[in-house]
Amino acid sequence: DSGVTQTPKHLITATGQRVTLRCSPRSGDLSVYWYQQSLDQGLQFLIQYYNGEERAKGNILERFSAQQFPDLHSELNLSSLELGDSALYFCASSRGWGETQYFGPGTRLLVL
Amino acid sequence: AQTVTQSQPEMSVQEAETVTLSCTYDTSESNYYLFWYKQPPSRQMILVIRQEAYKQQNATENRFSVNFQKAAKSFSLKISDSQLGDTAMYFCAFMLFSSNDYKLSFGAGTTVTVRA
């Protein structure tokens, strides 16, 4: 158990819908990262937050957004969902800059 | 942009034997970290080992060790005394230390099957 929690574990929804994925980092970790794992794209970095502020964006679609709250938990919002958004979404956290990232169990999203 | 290449999609090894996974990366930077993560059938991503580029000594964690060749940009993982629980997909990952984002860039992964 990495200490990173993600909810829900599984999510099934329809095209066009909006969902919110939640992540709680390890105690004391200030950085949160979101990754997407799909069969065709592999593991891709989406976005990073550090102590409530957005620090970097990767291959994140405009339909996706995220935030990190004062208690350091983070949410990833996916809207206008398409079939191709079906993937495993991971949250990872680290103490600070350039430190080892520990991954949560992931949220498996299926868009029908 | 940094790229990470794992050239072996699948590998099979007999229990108690040794297997080595290959990873190469491309960067013009000198300050970075390298990682191996393991993803068993549960899909959880588990850190196996970490190597700082400034360290010449190869990292070791129990039965897992790396061969880090900085000039060749090579970072292989050796699993000794393979166990059934080592069956998983293994990802090599690169993190640039001098950037603002510290994101991980992953290879495509190598599926390792340990046979009884």
GROMACS .gro file of C-alpha atoms in nm:
model
  228
    1ASP     CA    1   0.000   0.000   0.000
    2SER     CA    2   0.159   0.324  -0.120
    3GLY     CA    3  -0.050   0.549   0.105
    4VAL     CA    4  -0.207   0.723  -0.195
    5THR     CA    5  -0.581   0.670  -0.221
    6GLN     CA    6  -0.803   0.712  -0.523
    7THR     CA    7  -1.179   0.695  -0.557
    8PRO     CA    8  -1.372   0.550  -0.719
    9LYS     CA    9  -1.191   0.233  -0.824
   10HIS     CA   10  -1.417   0.178  -1.121
   11LEU     CA   11  -1.640   0.413  -1.315
   12ILE     CA   12  -1.873   0.331  -1.602
   13THR     CA   13  -2.042   0.616  -1.780
   14ALA     CA   14  -2.180   0.722  -2.117
   15THR     CA   15  -2.038   0.943  -2.388
   16GLY     CA   16  -2.097   1.311  -2.329
   17GLN     CA   17  -2.106   1.278  -1.953
   18ARG     CA   18  -1.881   1.436  -1.689
   19VAL     CA   19  -1.699   1.256  -1.409
   20THR     CA   20  -1.474   1.351  -1.119
   21LEU     CA   21  -1.185   1.139  -0.999
   22ARG     CA   22  -1.049   1.198  -0.652
   23CYS     CA   23  -0.701   1.150  -0.510
   24SER     CA   24  -0.562   1.183  -0.158
   25PRO     CA   25  -0.182   1.198  -0.146
   26ARG     CA   26   0.040   1.034   0.115
   27SER     CA   27   0.057   1.218   0.442
   28GLY     CA   28   0.307   1.502   0.410
   29ASP     CA   29   0.329   1.494   0.031
   30LEU     CA   30   0.278   1.831  -0.138
   31SER     CA   31   0.300   1.730  -0.504
   32VAL     CA   32   0.025   1.547  -0.691
   33TYR     CA   33   0.056   1.414  -1.045
   34TRP     CA   34  -0.210   1.270  -1.273
   35TYR     CA   35  -0.132   1.008  -1.539
   36GLN     CA   36  -0.342   0.829  -1.796
   37GLN     CA   37  -0.273   0.472  -1.901
   38SER     CA   38  -0.439   0.351  -2.220
   39LEU     CA   39  -0.365   0.068  -2.458
   40ASP     CA   40  -0.274   0.292  -2.750
   41GLN     CA   41  -0.096   0.578  -2.567
   42GLY     CA   42   0.071   0.394  -2.282
   43LEU     CA   43   0.139   0.592  -1.964
   44GLN     CA   44   0.105   0.966  -2.024
   45PHE     CA   45   0.155   1.255  -1.785
   46LEU     CA   46  -0.147   1.482  -1.763
   47ILE     CA   47  -0.091   1.749  -1.499
   48GLN     CA   48   0.097   1.832  -1.179
   49TYR     CA   49   0.007   2.034  -0.873
   50TYR     CA   50   0.231   2.148  -0.592
   51ASN     CA   51   0.082   2.278  -0.269
   52GLY     CA   52  -0.236   2.389  -0.438
   53GLU     CA   53  -0.083   2.543  -0.748
   54GLU     CA   54  -0.069   2.404  -1.098
   55ARG     CA   55   0.295   2.347  -1.194
   56ALA     CA   56   0.297   2.168  -1.524
   57LYS     CA   57   0.070   2.037  -1.794
   58GLY     CA   58   0.134   1.745  -2.019
   59ASN     CA   59  -0.090   1.584  -2.277
   60ILE     CA   60  -0.411   1.694  -2.110
   61LEU     CA   61  -0.715   1.763  -2.322
   62GLU     CA   62  -0.905   2.090  -2.286
   63ARG     CA   63  -1.208   1.885  -2.177
   64PHE     CA   64  -1.008   1.776  -1.873
   65SER     CA   65  -0.929   1.992  -1.574
   66ALA     CA   66  -0.792   1.942  -1.228
   67GLN     CA   67  -0.736   2.119  -0.901
   68GLN     CA   68  -0.564   2.065  -0.569
   69PHE     CA   69  -0.745   2.175  -0.258
   70PRO     CA   70  -0.608   2.331   0.065
   71ASP     CA   71  -0.611   1.989   0.233
   72LEU     CA   72  -0.392   1.874  -0.061
   73HIS     CA   73  -0.634   1.627  -0.208
   74SER     CA   74  -0.682   1.660  -0.582
   75GLU     CA   75  -0.963   1.608  -0.826
   76LEU     CA   76  -0.947   1.539  -1.198
   77ASN     CA   77  -1.256   1.642  -1.389
   78LEU     CA   78  -1.327   1.482  -1.725
   79SER     CA   79  -1.612   1.628  -1.932
   80SER     CA   80  -1.782   1.562  -2.267
   81LEU     CA   81  -1.648   1.211  -2.241
   82GLU     CA   82  -1.563   1.016  -2.553
   83LEU     CA   83  -1.504   0.645  -2.606
   84GLY     CA   84  -1.133   0.712  -2.634
   85ASP     CA   85  -1.120   0.850  -2.281
   86SER     CA   86  -1.160   0.497  -2.147
   87ALA     CA   87  -0.841   0.432  -1.955
   88LEU     CA   88  -0.681   0.378  -1.618
   89TYR     CA   89  -0.617   0.710  -1.445
   90PHE     CA   90  -0.344   0.720  -1.185
   91CYS     CA   91  -0.265   0.975  -0.923
   92ALA     CA   92   0.084   0.987  -0.777
   93SER     CA   93   0.231   1.198  -0.500
   94SER     CA   94   0.574   1.301  -0.378
   95ARG     CA   95   0.714   1.500  -0.086
   96GLY     CA   96   0.836   1.785  -0.297
   97TRP     CA   97   1.036   1.861  -0.605
   98GLY     CA   98   1.210   1.585  -0.786
   99GLU     CA   99   1.134   1.317  -0.535
  100THR     CA  100   1.010   0.965  -0.589
  101GLN     CA  101   0.649   0.945  -0.695
  102TYR     CA  102   0.424   0.691  -0.529
  103PHE     CA  103   0.117   0.581  -0.717
  104GLY     CA  104  -0.237   0.521  -0.606
  105PRO     CA  105  -0.432   0.214  -0.717
  106GLY     CA  106  -0.589   0.399  -1.008
  107THR     CA  107  -0.943   0.463  -1.129
  108ARG     CA  108  -1.057   0.250  -1.419
  109LEU     CA  109  -1.287   0.455  -1.642
  110LEU     CA  110  -1.504   0.294  -1.905
  111VAL     CA  111  -1.700   0.518  -2.140
  112LEU     CA  112  -1.979   0.342  -2.327
  113ALA     CA  113   1.154   1.589  -2.505
  114GLN     CA  114   1.294   1.281  -2.340
  115THR     CA  115   1.214   0.941  -2.484
  116VAL     CA  116   1.239   0.607  -2.312
  117THR     CA  117   1.267   0.284  -2.511
  118GLN     CA  118   1.207  -0.067  -2.387
  119SER     CA  119   1.284  -0.299  -2.675
  120GLN     CA  120   1.160  -0.622  -2.521
  121PRO     CA  121   0.779  -0.645  -2.519
  122GLU     CA  122   0.778  -0.981  -2.339
  123MET     CA  123   1.017  -1.200  -2.147
  124SER     CA  124   0.979  -1.537  -1.979
  125VAL     CA  125   1.198  -1.680  -1.704
  126GLN     CA  126   1.204  -1.995  -1.497
  127GLU     CA  127   1.150  -1.958  -1.125
  128ALA     CA  128   1.479  -1.902  -0.934
  129GLU     CA  129   1.662  -1.789  -1.249
  130THR     CA  130   1.776  -1.443  -1.352
  131VAL     CA  131   1.627  -1.211  -1.611
  132THR     CA  132   1.752  -0.877  -1.739
  133LEU     CA  133   1.528  -0.608  -1.885
  134SER     CA  134   1.665  -0.343  -2.117
  135CYS     CA  135   1.593   0.029  -2.120
  136THR     CA  136   1.751   0.311  -2.315
  137TYR     CA  137   1.669   0.678  -2.298
  138ASP     CA  138   1.745   0.989  -2.492
  139THR     CA  139   1.833   1.319  -2.327
  140SER     CA  140   2.083   1.597  -2.365
  141GLU     CA  141   2.060   1.683  -1.997
  142SER     CA  142   2.292   1.557  -1.727
  143ASN     CA  143   2.082   1.579  -1.411
  144TYR     CA  144   1.804   1.325  -1.398
  145TYR     CA  145   1.666   1.024  -1.217
  146LEU     CA  146   1.572   0.685  -1.355
  147PHE     CA  147   1.319   0.443  -1.215
  148TRP     CA  148   1.179   0.099  -1.264
  149TYR     CA  149   0.815   0.050  -1.173
  150LYS     CA  150   0.632  -0.282  -1.161
  151GLN     CA  151   0.267  -0.327  -1.256
  152PRO     CA  152   0.129  -0.668  -1.153
  153PRO     CA  153  -0.209  -0.795  -1.273
  154SER     CA  154  -0.375  -0.583  -1.003
  155ARG     CA  155  -0.261  -0.281  -1.215
  156GLN     CA  156  -0.107  -0.109  -0.913
  157MET     CA  157   0.214   0.079  -1.000
  158ILE     CA  158   0.485  -0.020  -0.755
  159LEU     CA  159   0.829   0.139  -0.731
  160VAL     CA  160   1.104  -0.117  -0.774
  161ILE     CA  161   1.422   0.087  -0.779
  162ARG     CA  162   1.557   0.437  -0.833
  163GLN     CA  163   1.890   0.562  -0.970
  164GLU     CA  164   2.024   0.916  -0.955
  165ALA     CA  165   2.228   1.001  -1.265
  166TYR     CA  166   2.502   1.169  -1.060
  167LYS     CA  167   2.570   0.848  -0.871
  168GLN     CA  168   2.816   0.609  -1.030
  169GLN     CA  169   2.723   0.321  -0.804
  170ASN     CA  170   2.444   0.103  -0.937
  171ALA     CA  171   2.133   0.088  -0.720
  172THR     CA  172   2.029  -0.239  -0.557
  173GLU     CA  173   1.712  -0.339  -0.375
  174ASN     CA  174   1.720  -0.698  -0.252
  175ARG     CA  175   1.689  -0.919  -0.563
  176PHE     CA  176   1.662  -0.621  -0.797
  177SER     CA  177   1.965  -0.439  -0.930
  178VAL     CA  178   2.039  -0.204  -1.217
  179ASN     CA  179   2.323  -0.158  -1.460
  180PHE     CA  180   2.339   0.214  -1.526
  181GLN     CA  181   2.559   0.316  -1.818
  182LYS     CA  182   2.531   0.694  -1.840
  183ALA     CA  183   2.742   0.741  -2.151
  184ALA     CA  184   2.545   0.478  -2.336
  185LYS     CA  185   2.216   0.608  -2.191
  186SER     CA  186   2.128   0.260  -2.081
  187PHE     CA  187   1.948   0.150  -1.764
  188SER     CA  188   1.883  -0.224  -1.740
  189LEU     CA  189   1.709  -0.407  -1.456
  190LYS     CA  190   1.824  -0.746  -1.333
  191ILE     CA  191   1.588  -0.964  -1.136
  192SER     CA  192   1.774  -1.240  -0.954
  193ASP     CA  193   1.622  -1.556  -0.805
  194SER     CA  194   1.294  -1.484  -0.987
  195GLN     CA  195   0.977  -1.556  -0.795
  196LEU     CA  196   0.623  -1.617  -0.916
  197GLY     CA  197   0.523  -1.287  -0.758
  198ASP     CA  198   0.760  -1.106  -0.993
  199THR     CA  199   0.521  -1.174  -1.282
  200ALA     CA  200   0.421  -0.825  -1.395
  201MET     CA  201   0.474  -0.555  -1.651
  202TYR     CA  202   0.786  -0.352  -1.580
  203PHE     CA  203   0.817   0.011  -1.683
  204CYS     CA  204   1.134   0.212  -1.711
  205ALA     CA  205   1.081   0.580  -1.634
  206PHE     CA  206   1.284   0.899  -1.668
  207MET     CA  207   1.255   1.216  -1.464
  208LEU     CA  208   1.447   1.530  -1.556
  209PHE     CA  209   1.561   1.703  -1.240
  210SER     CA  210   1.621   2.048  -1.382
  211SER     CA  211   1.276   2.104  -1.526
  212ASN     CA  212   0.982   2.270  -1.357
  213ASP     CA  213   0.751   1.975  -1.369
  214TYR     CA  214   0.941   1.661  -1.269
  215LYS     CA  215   0.702   1.446  -1.465
  216LEU     CA  216   0.781   1.083  -1.533
  217SER     CA  217   0.828   0.976  -1.894
  218PHE     CA  218   0.764   0.605  -1.932
  219GLY     CA  219   0.871   0.338  -2.174
  220ALA     CA  220   0.617   0.104  -2.332
  221GLY     CA  221   0.683  -0.167  -2.075
  222THR     CA  222   0.811  -0.525  -2.070
  223THR     CA  223   0.583  -0.807  -1.961
  224VAL     CA  224   0.771  -1.057  -1.747
  225THR     CA  225   0.627  -1.402  -1.687
  226VAL     CA  226   0.789  -1.624  -1.422
  227ARG     CA  227   0.727  -1.994  -1.488
  228ALA     CA  228   0.700  -2.247  -1.206
   0.00000   0.00000   0.00000
